[in-house]
């Protein structure tokens, strides 16, 4: 939009730029079009835009080929956007972007994010929309240059901080272009910068509990001029910190700003959550190739045990459990299976699931899997039985219910990412993209959906 168009539209709406919302309107049409092009949109994809304002970026989106959701906090601009971009594939959400739940976008497949972020909220918005589980594959954002410098900073620089380390664990961050104050109305006092964030492939992401890494990094940078042996000593024994630093080639006087993102991931692996008081539990994935499963006949009666690979290769009848964990809000915990899984890699699945070992009961297996995968010891209630079929992978399945408001320590060797989802979100997701899920989960979910409540 040209300056004259912005001014006339604001006058017609009885509005003016609100400093409290960080409103600076982009009026360079060529720049707006260039920013949208950096999303590399393909037909059928979806876009989420934060703070569209009067639609300078929105009008450059190829809305004949993609769908868009616009989050606008200004109560005068939201109705204007609905009228201006009135079409079935454009949704305008009036409200604070920090209150928006990105997990509801998983049902749309490939989703990308764009936005001219208000300076005062840039860091909070970045953490909110990149938090796991995250539906976005790519982000193109304009932020204050100071924030952009922090996102792309190198170790030992003044700009290097917790946000640098945490974002670069899962994203390739690159600075695209400086945006001078002259391209905005009103002019901000400082330069802005356009940055792109590309999601790393799973093979390039460290297999580490994201919550634990976040806790460790934020603690380390909370007093950035102090030695890590002192700051991280608040979480784990100081001698363990010293040993981990030495093993990674860092000196005893090392500070947070001296450690690279990769170095932080390695430290997080060495300084395990168990040292911070989270109970130790077995790592199930380490023994998968040696598992002996309970083989059964057509009536689910045990007839012996065989190695896991043999059972799967010969499609023999065997047993499994699925556990559905719900929190106090009625949301269901789902996990995305690791890329290393031999069956349904990177598919979304039940909260926890696994095979019944030779000589093990269904209930014993459910308790073991819940603890091994999620670190939970919650009481279990059996709610359904599923007969063996090709859809279940020739498994007789028992389904259990458990309740927990948080998962303390999920097993990163088994789970790529995870989180609580509203049941209505899961319903919509399954209806639109059943291919995102393991078939066994779909069978189980369909059978017990009525038992889980209406959900949010």
Tab-separated table of C-alpha atoms in Angstrom, residues 72 188 231 236 385:
chain	number	residue	atom	x	y	z
A	72	UNK	CA	-4.908	-9.039	14.064
A	188	UNK	CA	10.592	3.766	13.503
A	231	UNK	CA	25.086	-21.114	37.027
A	236	UNK	CA	22.980	-30.315	38.520
A	385	UNK	CA	-10.045	-53.887	23.309
